[in-house]
Structure formats: structure tokens, C-alpha cells
Coordinates of C-alpha atoms in Angstrom, one line a residue:
M1354 CA 46.9 16.1 13.8
A1355 CA 44.2 17.6 16.0
G1356 CA 46.7 18.4 18.7
R1357 CA 48.9 20.7 16.6
A1358 CA 48.8 24.3 17.8
G1359 CA 50.8 25.7 14.9
P1360 CA 48.1 26.4 12.4
V1361 CA 46.0 28.6 14.7
K1362 CA 48.8 31.1 15.3
H1363 CA 47.2 33.5 12.8
P1364 CA 45.6 36.2 15.0
V1365 CA 42.6 36.7 12.8
I1366 CA 41.7 33.0 13.0
R1367 CA 42.1 33.0 16.7
L1368 CA 40.1 36.2 17.1
S1369 CA 37.3 34.8 14.9
G1370 CA 37.0 31.6 16.9
G1371 CA 37.0 33.5 20.2
V1372 CA 34.4 36.0 19.0
A1373 CA 32.2 33.2 17.7
A1374 CA 32.5 31.3 21.0
A1375 CA 31.6 34.5 23.0
I1376 CA 28.5 35.1 20.8
V1377 CA 27.2 31.6 21.2
A1378 CA 27.9 31.6 24.9
A1379 CA 26.1 35.0 25.3
L1380 CA 23.1 33.9 23.2
I1381 CA 22.6 30.7 25.1
L1382 CA 23.9 31.3 28.7
G1383 CA 23.0 35.0 28.7
T1384 CA 19.5 34.6 27.6
L1385 CA 19.0 31.7 30.0
A1386 CA 20.3 33.9 32.9
A1387 CA 17.9 36.6 31.9
V1388 CA 15.0 34.2 31.9
A1389 CA 16.1 32.7 35.2
L1390 CA 16.2 36.1 36.9
R1391 CA 12.8 37.1 35.6
S1392 CA 11.3 33.8 36.7
E1393 CA 11.9 34.7 40.3
D1394 CA 8.9 37.1 40.1
A1395 CA 6.7 34.5 38.4
P1396 CA 3.5 33.2 39.9
R1397 CA 3.0 29.6 40.7
L1398 CA 2.1 27.3 37.7
G1399 CA -1.6 26.9 37.2
P1400 CA -3.6 23.9 36.0
A1401 CA -3.3 25.0 32.4
D1402 CA 0.5 25.1 32.7
W1403 CA 0.7 21.6 34.1
A1404 CA -1.6 20.4 31.4
A1405 CA 0.8 21.9 28.8
I1406 CA 3.7 20.1 30.4
R1407 CA 1.8 16.8 30.4
F1408 CA 0.7 17.3 26.8
T1409 CA 4.3 18.1 25.7
L1410 CA 5.7 14.9 27.2
V1411 CA 2.8 12.7 26.0
Q1412 CA 2.8 13.9 22.4
A1413 CA 6.6 13.7 22.2
V1414 CA 6.7 10.1 23.6
L1415 CA 3.9 9.0 21.3
S1416 CA 5.5 10.7 18.3
A1417 CA 8.9 9.1 19.0
V1418 CA 7.4 5.6 19.5
F1419 CA 5.2 5.7 16.4
S1420 CA 8.0 7.2 14.3
V1421 CA 10.5 4.5 15.2
A1422 CA 8.0 1.6 15.2
L1423 CA 6.8 2.5 11.7
A1424 CA 10.4 3.1 10.5
V1425 CA 11.7 -0.3 11.4
P1426 CA 9.8 -2.3 8.6
V1427 CA 10.6 0.4 6.1
A1428 CA 14.3 0.5 6.9
R1429 CA 14.4 -3.3 6.9
A1430 CA 12.8 -3.4 3.4
L1431 CA 15.2 -0.8 2.0
A1432 CA 18.2 -2.6 3.5
R1433 CA 17.4 -6.0 1.9
R1434 CA 15.8 -5.0 -1.4
R1435 CA 17.3 -3.5 -4.5
F1436 CA 15.0 -1.9 -7.1
P1437 CA 15.0 1.0 -9.6
G1438 CA 14.7 4.3 -7.9
R1439 CA 15.9 3.1 -4.5
T1440 CA 18.7 5.7 -4.3
L1441 CA 16.2 8.5 -5.2
L1442 CA 13.7 7.3 -2.6
V1443 CA 16.3 7.2 0.1
T1444 CA 17.3 10.7 -0.8
L1445 CA 13.7 11.9 -0.7
L1446 CA 13.4 10.6 2.8
G1447 CA 15.6 13.5 3.8
A1448 CA 13.1 16.0 2.4
P1449 CA 10.7 16.4 5.4
F1450 CA 13.6 17.5 7.6
I1451 CA 14.1 20.7 5.5
L1452 CA 10.5 21.1 4.7
P1453 CA 8.8 24.2 6.2
T1454 CA 6.6 22.9 9.1
I1455 CA 3.7 25.1 8.1
V1456 CA 3.8 23.8 4.5
A1457 CA 3.8 20.2 5.7
V1458 CA 0.8 21.0 8.0
L1459 CA -1.1 22.4 5.1
G1460 CA -0.3 19.3 3.0
L1461 CA -1.5 17.0 5.8
L1462 CA -4.7 19.0 6.1
A1463 CA -5.2 18.5 2.3
V1464 CA -5.0 14.7 3.0
F1465 CA -6.4 14.2 6.5
G1466 CA -8.4 17.4 7.1
R1467 CA -12.2 17.7 7.2
S1468 CA -12.2 18.7 3.5
G1469 CA -9.2 16.5 2.6
I1470 CA -9.1 13.7 0.1
L1471 CA -9.4 11.0 2.8
S1472 CA -12.5 12.6 4.5
T1473 CA -14.0 13.0 1.0
A1474 CA -13.5 9.3 0.3
L1475 CA -15.0 8.4 3.6
G1476 CA -18.0 10.5 2.7
W1477 CA -18.6 8.5 -0.4
V1478 CA -19.2 5.4 1.7
G1479 CA -21.4 7.2 4.3
L1480 CA -18.8 7.8 7.0
G1481 CA -18.0 11.1 8.7
P1482 CA -14.9 13.3 8.1
I1483 CA -11.7 12.9 10.0
H1484 CA -10.9 15.3 12.9
I1485 CA -7.2 16.0 12.7
Y1486 CA -7.0 18.6 15.4
G1487 CA -5.8 17.7 18.9
L1488 CA -3.3 15.1 20.1
H1489 CA -3.7 12.7 17.2
G1490 CA -3.1 15.5 14.7
V1491 CA 0.0 16.7 16.4
V1492 CA 1.4 13.1 16.6
L1493 CA 0.5 12.5 12.9
A1494 CA 2.4 15.6 11.9
H1495 CA 5.4 14.7 14.0
V1496 CA 5.4 11.1 12.5
F1497 CA 5.4 12.7 9.0
F1498 CA 8.4 14.8 9.9
N1499 CA 10.4 12.2 11.9
M1500 CA 9.7 8.8 10.5
P1501 CA 12.0 9.5 7.6
L1502 CA 14.7 10.6 10.1
A1503 CA 14.2 7.3 12.0
V1504 CA 14.3 5.3 8.7
R1505 CA 17.7 6.9 7.8
L1506 CA 19.2 6.3 11.2
I1507 CA 18.0 2.6 11.4
L1508 CA 18.9 2.0 7.8
Q1509 CA 22.4 3.0 8.5
G1510 CA 22.4 0.5 11.4
W1511 CA 21.2 -2.3 9.1
L1512 CA 23.8 -1.5 6.4
A1513 CA 26.5 -1.5 9.1
I1514 CA 25.9 -5.2 10.0
P1515 CA 28.9 -6.9 8.3
A1516 CA 27.9 -8.9 5.2
E1517 CA 30.0 -11.8 6.6
R1518 CA 27.5 -12.2 9.4
F1519 CA 24.6 -12.8 7.0
R1520 CA 26.8 -15.2 5.0
L1521 CA 27.6 -17.2 8.1
A1522 CA 23.9 -17.2 9.1
A1523 CA 22.9 -18.6 5.8
A1524 CA 25.7 -21.3 6.0
L1525 CA 24.3 -22.4 9.4
G1526 CA 20.8 -22.7 8.0
M1527 CA 19.3 -19.9 10.1
G1528 CA 15.8 -18.8 9.2
P1529 CA 14.5 -15.2 9.1
R1530 CA 13.4 -15.4 12.8
D1531 CA 16.9 -16.6 13.9
V1532 CA 18.6 -13.9 11.8
F1533 CA 16.4 -11.3 13.4
R1534 CA 17.1 -12.5 16.9
R1535 CA 20.9 -13.0 16.5
L1536 CA 21.9 -10.1 14.1
E1537 CA 19.1 -7.6 13.6
W1538 CA 17.7 -7.3 17.2
P1539 CA 21.2 -6.4 18.7
M1540 CA 21.5 -3.7 16.1
L1541 CA 18.1 -2.3 16.9
R1542 CA 18.9 -2.3 20.6
A1543 CA 21.9 -0.1 19.8
V1544 CA 20.3 2.3 17.3
A1545 CA 16.6 2.6 18.2
P1546 CA 17.0 4.2 21.7
G1547 CA 19.1 7.0 20.2
A1548 CA 16.6 7.5 17.4
L1549 CA 13.7 7.6 20.0
L1550 CA 15.4 10.2 22.1
V1551 CA 16.5 12.4 19.1
I1552 CA 12.9 12.4 17.9
F1553 CA 11.5 13.1 21.4
L1554 CA 13.9 16.1 21.6
V1555 CA 12.7 17.4 18.2
C1556 CA 9.1 17.0 19.1
T1557 CA 9.4 18.9 22.4
T1558 CA 10.5 22.0 20.5
S1559 CA 8.0 21.8 17.7
F1560 CA 6.1 25.1 17.9
A1561 CA 4.3 25.4 14.6
V1562 CA 2.7 22.0 14.7
A1563 CA 1.1 22.6 18.1
L1564 CA 0.1 26.1 17.0
T1565 CA -1.8 24.9 13.9
L1566 CA -3.0 21.4 14.9
G1567 CA -3.2 21.6 18.7
G1568 CA -6.9 22.3 18.6
G1569 CA -7.3 24.4 21.8
P1570 CA -6.3 24.4 25.5
R1571 CA -6.1 20.6 25.7
G1572 CA -3.6 20.6 22.8
T1573 CA -1.2 23.2 24.2
T1574 CA 2.5 22.5 24.5
V1575 CA 5.0 24.3 26.8
E1576 CA 6.3 26.3 23.8
L1577 CA 2.7 27.3 22.8
A1578 CA 2.1 28.3 26.4
I1579 CA 5.2 30.5 26.3
Y1580 CA 3.9 32.1 23.2
Q1581 CA 0.5 32.7 24.6
A1582 CA 1.9 34.2 27.9
F1583 CA 4.3 36.3 25.9
R1584 CA 2.1 37.5 23.0
F1585 CA -1.4 37.7 24.3
E1586 CA -1.0 38.2 28.1
F1587 CA 2.4 39.9 28.2
D1588 CA 3.1 37.9 31.4
L1589 CA 6.9 37.9 31.2
G1590 CA 7.3 36.1 34.6
R1591 CA 5.1 33.2 33.5
A1592 CA 6.8 33.1 30.1
A1593 CA 10.2 33.0 31.9
I1594 CA 9.4 30.1 34.2
L1595 CA 7.8 28.1 31.4
S1596 CA 11.0 28.8 29.4
L1597 CA 13.1 27.3 32.2
I1598 CA 10.8 24.2 32.2
Q1599 CA 11.2 23.8 28.5
F1600 CA 15.0 24.1 28.7
A1601 CA 15.0 21.5 31.5
I1602 CA 13.0 19.0 29.3
C1603 CA 15.3 19.6 26.3
A1604 CA 18.5 19.4 28.4
V1605 CA 17.5 16.1 30.0
A1606 CA 16.5 14.7 26.6
A1607 CA 19.8 15.9 25.0
L1608 CA 21.8 14.4 27.8
A1609 CA 20.0 11.1 27.4
V1610 CA 20.7 11.1 23.7
W1611 CA 24.4 11.5 24.5
K1612 CA 24.4 8.7 27.1
V1613 CA 22.0 6.1 25.7
S1614 CA 23.7 4.5 22.7
L1615 CA 24.7 0.9 23.3
P1616 CA 27.4 -1.0 21.4
S1617 CA 25.9 -3.6 19.0
G1618 CA 28.6 -6.2 19.6
L1619 CA 28.5 -7.2 15.9
G1620 CA 32.2 -6.5 15.3
G1621 CA 33.7 -5.4 12.0
G1622 CA 33.6 -6.9 8.5
L1623 CA 35.5 -6.5 5.3
G1624 CA 33.3 -3.7 4.0
R1625 CA 31.4 -5.8 1.4
V1626 CA 27.9 -5.0 0.2
V1627 CA 25.3 -6.5 2.5
E1628 CA 23.9 -9.6 0.8
R1629 CA 20.9 -11.5 2.1
W1630 CA 19.7 -15.1 1.8
G1631 CA 16.4 -16.6 2.6
I1632 CA 14.3 -13.5 1.9
S1633 CA 13.0 -14.4 -1.6
S1634 CA 9.6 -15.9 -0.6
A1635 CA 6.6 -14.2 -2.1
G1636 CA 5.2 -13.3 1.4
M1637 CA 8.4 -11.5 2.4
R1638 CA 8.7 -9.6 -0.9
L1639 CA 5.1 -8.5 -0.5
L1640 CA 5.6 -7.3 3.0
D1641 CA 8.7 -5.3 2.0
A1642 CA 6.9 -3.8 -1.0
A1643 CA 3.9 -2.8 1.1
A1644 CA 6.1 -1.1 3.7
I1645 CA 8.0 0.9 1.1
L1646 CA 4.8 1.8 -0.9
L1647 CA 2.8 2.9 2.1
A1648 CA 5.7 5.0 3.4
T1649 CA 6.2 6.6 0.0
L1650 CA 2.5 7.5 -0.3
F1651 CA 2.4 8.9 3.3
L1652 CA 5.3 11.1 2.7
L1653 CA 4.8 12.3 -0.9
T1654 CA 1.0 12.7 -1.2
P1655 CA 0.9 15.8 1.0
L1656 CA 3.7 17.4 -1.1
A1657 CA 2.0 16.5 -4.3
L1658 CA -1.3 18.1 -3.1
I1659 CA 0.5 21.3 -2.1
V1660 CA 1.8 21.6 -5.7
L1661 CA -1.6 20.8 -7.3
R1662 CA -3.6 23.1 -5.0
G1663 CA -1.1 25.9 -5.0
L1664 CA -0.6 26.4 -8.7
P1665 CA -4.1 27.8 -9.4
G1666 CA -3.8 30.4 -6.7
L1667 CA -0.5 31.9 -7.7
A1668 CA -2.2 34.5 -9.8
T1669 CA -4.3 35.7 -6.8
L1670 CA -1.5 36.1 -4.3
P1671 CA -1.6 39.5 -2.6
S1672 CA 1.3 41.9 -2.5
S1673 CA 1.8 41.1 1.2
V1674 CA 3.0 37.6 0.2
V1675 CA 5.6 39.0 -2.1
Q1676 CA 6.9 41.3 0.5
A1677 CA 6.9 38.6 3.1
T1678 CA 8.9 36.4 0.7
V1679 CA 11.5 39.1 0.3
R1680 CA 11.8 39.4 4.0
S1681 CA 12.1 35.6 4.5
L1682 CA 14.8 35.4 1.8
A1683 CA 16.8 38.2 3.5
V1684 CA 16.5 36.6 6.9
A1685 CA 17.5 33.2 5.5
L1686 CA 20.5 34.4 3.7
S1687 CA 21.7 36.5 6.7
S1688 CA 21.1 33.6 9.0
T1689 CA 23.0 31.2 6.7
A1690 CA 26.0 33.5 6.5
L1691 CA 26.1 33.9 10.3
A1692 CA 25.6 30.1 10.9
L1693 CA 28.4 29.2 8.5
W1694 CA 30.8 31.7 10.1
L1695 CA 30.0 30.5 13.6
A1696 CA 30.3 26.8 12.6
L1697 CA 33.6 27.2 10.7
S1698 CA 35.1 29.5 13.4
L1699 CA 34.3 27.0 16.2
A1700 CA 35.4 24.0 14.1
L1701 CA 38.8 25.7 13.4
L1702 CA 39.2 26.6 17.1
A1703 CA 38.4 23.1 18.1
Q1704 CA 40.6 21.5 15.5
W1705 CA 43.6 23.7 16.0
S1706 CA 43.5 23.9 19.8
R1707 CA 44.1 21.7 22.7
G1708 CA 42.6 20.9 26.1
W1709 CA 39.7 22.9 27.5
V1710 CA 39.6 25.3 24.5
R1711 CA 38.9 22.4 22.2
G1712 CA 36.3 20.9 24.5
G1713 CA 34.7 24.2 25.1
A1714 CA 34.3 25.0 21.4
E1715 CA 32.7 21.6 20.8
A1716 CA 30.4 21.9 23.7
L1717 CA 29.2 25.4 22.6
A1718 CA 28.5 24.2 19.1
S1719 CA 26.3 21.4 20.4
L1720 CA 24.6 23.2 23.3
A1721 CA 22.1 24.9 21.0
I1722 CA 20.3 21.6 20.3
A1723 CA 19.2 21.6 24.0
V1724 CA 17.7 25.1 23.9
S1725 CA 14.3 26.0 22.3
P1726 CA 14.3 29.0 19.9
L1727 CA 11.3 30.4 21.9
V1728 CA 13.4 30.2 25.1
I1729 CA 16.2 32.2 23.4
G1730 CA 13.6 34.6 22.0
T1731 CA 12.1 35.2 25.4
G1732 CA 15.5 35.8 26.9
L1733 CA 16.5 38.2 24.1
F1734 CA 13.2 40.1 24.6
L1735 CA 14.0 40.5 28.3
L1736 CA 17.5 41.8 27.5
V1737 CA 16.5 44.2 24.7
Y1738 CA 13.2 45.5 26.0
P1739 CA 14.7 48.0 28.6
V1740 CA 16.9 49.6 26.0
A1741 CA 15.3 49.3 22.6
D1742 CA 12.0 48.3 20.8
P1743 CA 12.2 44.5 20.2
V1744 CA 9.5 44.7 17.5
A1745 CA 11.8 47.0 15.5
L1746 CA 14.5 44.4 15.7
A1747 CA 12.3 41.4 14.9
L1748 CA 14.0 40.4 11.6
P1749 CA 17.6 40.7 12.9
I1750 CA 16.7 38.8 16.0
T1751 CA 15.0 36.1 14.0
A1752 CA 18.1 35.7 11.8
L1753 CA 20.3 35.5 14.8
V1754 CA 18.3 32.9 16.6
N1755 CA 17.9 30.8 13.3
A1756 CA 21.6 30.9 12.9
L1757 CA 22.1 29.6 16.4
M1758 CA 19.5 26.8 15.9
S1759 CA 21.3 25.7 12.7
L1760 CA 24.7 25.8 14.3
P1761 CA 24.7 22.1 15.7
F1762 CA 23.9 20.7 12.2
A1763 CA 26.4 23.0 10.4
Y1764 CA 29.1 22.2 12.9
R1765 CA 28.5 18.4 12.5
A1766 CA 28.9 18.8 8.8
L1767 CA 32.1 20.8 8.9
A1768 CA 34.0 19.4 11.9
P1769 CA 34.6 15.8 10.7
A1770 CA 35.5 17.1 7.2
L1771 CA 38.0 19.5 8.7
A1772 CA 39.5 16.8 10.9
E1773 CA 40.0 14.6 7.8
V1774 CA 41.6 17.4 5.9
E1775 CA 44.1 18.0 8.7
A1776 CA 44.8 14.3 9.1
V1777 CA 45.4 13.7 5.3
R1778 CA 46.9 17.0 4.2
G1779 CA 48.1 18.6 7.4
P1780 CA 51.6 17.0 7.5
L1781 CA 52.3 18.2 3.9
A1782 CA 51.0 21.7 4.8
D1783 CA 53.3 21.7 7.8
S1784 CA 56.3 20.7 5.7
L1785 CA 55.5 23.6 3.3
G1786 CA 55.2 26.1 6.1
L1787 CA 51.5 26.8 5.5
R1788 CA 50.0 28.7 8.5
G1789 CA 47.1 31.0 9.2
W1790 CA 45.3 32.5 6.2
A1791 CA 47.5 30.7 3.6
R1792 CA 46.6 27.4 5.1
M1793 CA 42.9 28.3 5.0
R1794 CA 43.0 29.6 1.4
Y1795 CA 45.0 26.8 -0.2
M1796 CA 44.2 23.7 1.9
V1797 CA 41.1 24.1 4.1
L1798 CA 38.5 26.1 2.2
P1799 CA 38.8 24.2 -1.1
A1800 CA 38.5 20.8 0.7
L1801 CA 35.5 22.0 2.7
A1802 CA 33.5 23.2 -0.3
R1803 CA 31.0 20.3 -0.3
P1804 CA 30.2 20.3 3.5
V1805 CA 30.0 24.1 3.5
G1806 CA 27.5 23.9 0.6
F1807 CA 25.5 21.3 2.4
A1808 CA 25.5 23.1 5.7
G1809 CA 24.6 26.4 4.0
G1810 CA 21.7 24.8 2.2
L1811 CA 20.4 23.2 5.4
A1812 CA 20.7 26.4 7.3
A1813 CA 19.0 28.4 4.6
A1814 CA 16.1 26.0 4.2
L1815 CA 15.5 25.7 8.0
S1816 CA 15.6 29.5 8.4
M1817 CA 13.3 30.1 5.4
G1818 CA 10.6 27.9 6.8
D1819 CA 10.9 28.9 10.5
L1820 CA 7.8 29.9 12.4
G1821 CA 9.1 30.5 15.8
V1822 CA 10.8 33.6 17.1
I1823 CA 9.2 35.8 14.5
A1824 CA 5.8 34.9 16.1
L1825 CA 7.0 36.5 19.3
F1826 CA 8.3 39.8 17.9
A1827 CA 6.8 40.7 14.5
D1828 CA 3.9 43.0 13.9
P1829 CA 1.6 42.6 10.8
G1830 CA 3.8 45.0 8.8
Q1831 CA 7.0 42.9 8.9
V1832 CA 6.0 39.2 9.0
T1833 CA 8.0 36.6 7.2
L1834 CA 6.4 34.2 4.6
P1835 CA 5.6 31.4 7.2
M1836 CA 3.9 33.9 9.4
Q1837 CA 2.0 35.3 6.4
L1838 CA 0.9 31.8 5.4
Y1839 CA -0.3 31.1 8.9
A1840 CA -2.4 34.4 8.8
L1841 CA -4.0 33.3 5.4
M1842 CA -4.9 29.9 7.0
G1843 CA -6.4 31.6 10.0
S1844 CA -8.6 33.8 7.8
Y1845 CA -9.7 30.7 5.8
R1846 CA -8.3 32.0 2.5
M1847 CA -7.2 28.5 1.7
E1848 CA -6.6 28.9 -2.0
Q1849 CA -4.1 31.8 -1.4
A1850 CA -2.7 29.8 1.5
A1851 CA -2.0 26.9 -0.8
A1852 CA -0.3 29.2 -3.3
A1853 CA 1.8 30.8 -0.5
A1854 CA 2.8 27.3 0.7
L1855 CA 3.9 26.4 -2.8
V1856 CA 6.1 29.6 -2.9
L1857 CA 7.6 28.7 0.5
L1858 CA 8.2 25.2 -0.6
V1859 CA 10.0 26.2 -3.8
C1860 CA 12.1 28.8 -1.9
S1861 CA 13.1 26.4 0.8
L1862 CA 14.1 23.6 -1.5
G1863 CA 15.5 26.0 -4.0
L1864 CA 17.9 27.6 -1.4
F1865 CA 19.0 24.1 -0.3
W1866 CA 19.7 23.0 -3.9
I1867 CA 21.6 26.2 -4.8
F1868 CA 23.9 26.1 -1.8
D1869 CA 24.4 22.3 -2.0
R1870 CA 25.0 22.4 -5.7
G1871 CA 27.3 25.4 -5.4
G1872 CA 29.4 23.5 -2.9
R1873 CA 29.6 20.5 -5.2
M1874 CA 30.6 22.6 -8.2
R1875 CA 33.3 24.4 -6.2
A1876 CA 34.6 21.0 -5.0
D1877 CA 34.8 19.7 -8.6
A1878 CA 36.5 22.8 -9.9

């Protein structure tokens, strides 16, 4: 029913979609144009800039390769084993994606830092502490964030292999090696390249990890170089040309993600639960258990240490942390409202339109994934600086950019659900003459409660923990909680930093739970 033009005849819905498309196009294309114009006056790239480009590509490649390589045995173990708590564990694998980056970094320092539990244990046996700063620290943090994402992607591929294929393999007497070669390897060839490129794209735009764990000039990414040129040198020309390079890297990676997926060639099945034979040996059970246990410890130990180390310092938190928390909540809620409006307006415009309008709305909703928030922030500064004080607009600009960065995820949550609603209930709505706002109120919005709640929770959590654009604009008097946490870490007030990290963790996960739970309750009403 996607081709029907009737439902969009309400002028307010058409206007909302058009305004949303114009805002997204202006934020992405307008800021890129401002950056491109300013880059004409930029000096040539120096050795430090080329080193930043090389480091960005090297750490992103290593992070993607290690994340996917470590995810394969974990996903295989989860696909072929059933045990108490498995569903909860798979759910927890999604937690690092909404975890504030600066909180995760503090948790990793508590485990792998010079005073972390691992270095302490090594000291007991006469060995030196671990040095986490530099390339290996950045890669470690990226693996922490992205291995769960790779596990979820590859696990879906494993579960999509028809159960009849495994039944036939068992009937033919195939061993584990033959099953891997005939069934599992074709699936990995189809799924793993996409997972690699998605993680590569995420790692090229990871600002907070390089800021906290880069360890100096040799650990500088392009985004960190943009920040340094902008914040410390105020070299807008150099920041502009670095922004264009960052956009080029992200655009190439995003295009590769779109093009790379290969068909698995496994065909369809009858939708039965995947059942496995020939995997009951003690050695295989031990390997699967070890993969699941090690992954769980790696992911949950830093979070547990954040809670344990943060509780004692709650009573000593300065008032600046409370004020920063209020600012972050205001930014997160504003960003969430804007992201949901943009995503829903573009989804409606795409669903209820035809031709180039539909394609344009879908392209705009996905385009933000290829743009770094620091690139958008640099462009907005160049546009605002001649007419207003960008520092005074730091919080609204942060909310606006965070909404844009959440748009691709929110749109992907809403668009398929809207298409299903139209396919299932659209003909009945047409026969009843439901158009415009009446169609929205009685058919669309009630059916979209769950995806709207999930998308809102995701947008709120991502915005609450963002340490990106605010680092370009904010002065010490209007920082958000992630920026305040970074300042506490920089001044070595680690007990208060741990407490602030706990507050940020609770706020981020709490916002996600409230929105997601609210959508579920509304859907069940």
C-alpha cells in the first residue's frame, strides 16, 4: 500500500514532512557546503594531519577485525546452546550500544588501567602494570563497544539458517567441520563483511575514545585533530579541510556497507527452531561455555566496577555535577522530541508518497550516518559565528546535532512498522474514509507505540551520553554531564569521577527504560 497517495492529502502532514526534510537537508548539506567553502583558505596538511588520518584508518580496521573475529565464537555458542539466562544475556549484549562512551572508558580504566584490577593482580606476581593509552587502548575500547553489535548481527545470521539444512546435514553424516564449510561459512561470508564495515564506520567517528585513551599525538584521530584545530588553535580553515576528509572516509564506508552484502544462498525453510546435532561432545561444550563466559566477563566487569566505585563518592559530588546533570537531561529530552518528529515525519512522507519524494525522504533519513557530529558542529559554527555567539547557543546546537545523529536509528525503527501498519490496516482505513489526522490518531499512532518508545529511548540514551559537539562549543559554565565527567577525570578526582559516571549510567539507562517501557504500556493499553 506504499504507493497510495490518498493518506497524505492532509496539509499539516505534508507540511510536517516537507519541513523535516528541509531541516535535515540544511543541517547536512548546508553545513558541508560551509565547511567546503572555508576549506579553500586552508593550508596544506602537515605531517601531524597525515598521521591522524593513518591512525584513524588503522584503529578502525583493527577494531572491526578484532570485534568480528571475537564475536564469531560467541555468536556460534549462543546459536547452538540453550541455557538458563540466555535471553537475558542476549539482551545485555545490546547495552554497550547505549552506554555513554565516557562511562565505558572509566570502567575499562578500572579493569585495565595502571591502578586497575588487572594491573594490581599482575603486581602480585611481580609483573608491571598495563599501559592502556595509545592504539591498543583505543582498539580495546572499540572492541568493548562493538563486539556485542557484531555478536547480535552474526547471531541473527546463524539463526536464519533453516533448521532443515542442519537436519539434512545430520542425516548425511556430516561432521562439525563439514557443517561449518557447507552451511556456516556461506552465512559468515554474507554477514561478516557488512558487520566489519558497520563497525569500521562507527570507529571512524568515535571522538570520546580517542580523546580519553589516545595517549598523545601518536594516538590522534581525524575527529580529535578537528577538535584540537577548532578548540585550541582556532584554525577554522584546517578544521574545515579535516572535516571534509572525515566526511569522505565516512561516506566511502557507508557506501561500502550498502554495497557489500552477499546473498548466503541457503534458501528458505519452514521457520522451525534451529536444532543441532553432533555438538554434544565435552570439548565442544567446553569451548562454547568458555566463549560465552569470557565475553560476559569482558562486557559486564567494567560496568560492575563503575557501580561499586561510584557508590561511595555520591555523597561528595560537587554542585556542578548536579547542574550538569540537569543540562544533560534537558538536552536529551529536547533532542529526543526533535529526533522522533523528524523520523516520524520523514517515515510518513516516504510511506505516503511516490517516486522521487519517497526516495528522497529515505535518503535524507539515512544520510546522517555518513556524517560525523564534529563535522556538522564545525559547519554550524562557521554559519552561526558571523551573526551570533556560538557559545551562547551551545546547548541548543548540541540537542539539534544529537537529534540528527539519532535520526537513522529512529527512522529504521519506525519506517518498517509504519509500512506493516499500512499493509495490514490500510485497506480497512481506506474503506472507512480515514485520511489525514484521523488516520494518524486512530490507526498509525496506536500501532507505532512500541517502535516510538524504543526509538525515543535510544535517542535519549545516546544524547545523554554524548561527548562530541558540546566539546566544541561549551564553556565551563554550561557543560553537560559527560563533559563534567571528563573534567573530573582530567583533574584526577577519580572518586568523584566514578560517582559522576554512575549518575550518567543511571540516567542513560533510565531514560531508555522509561521511553521503551512507556511505548510498551501504550501498545498494551
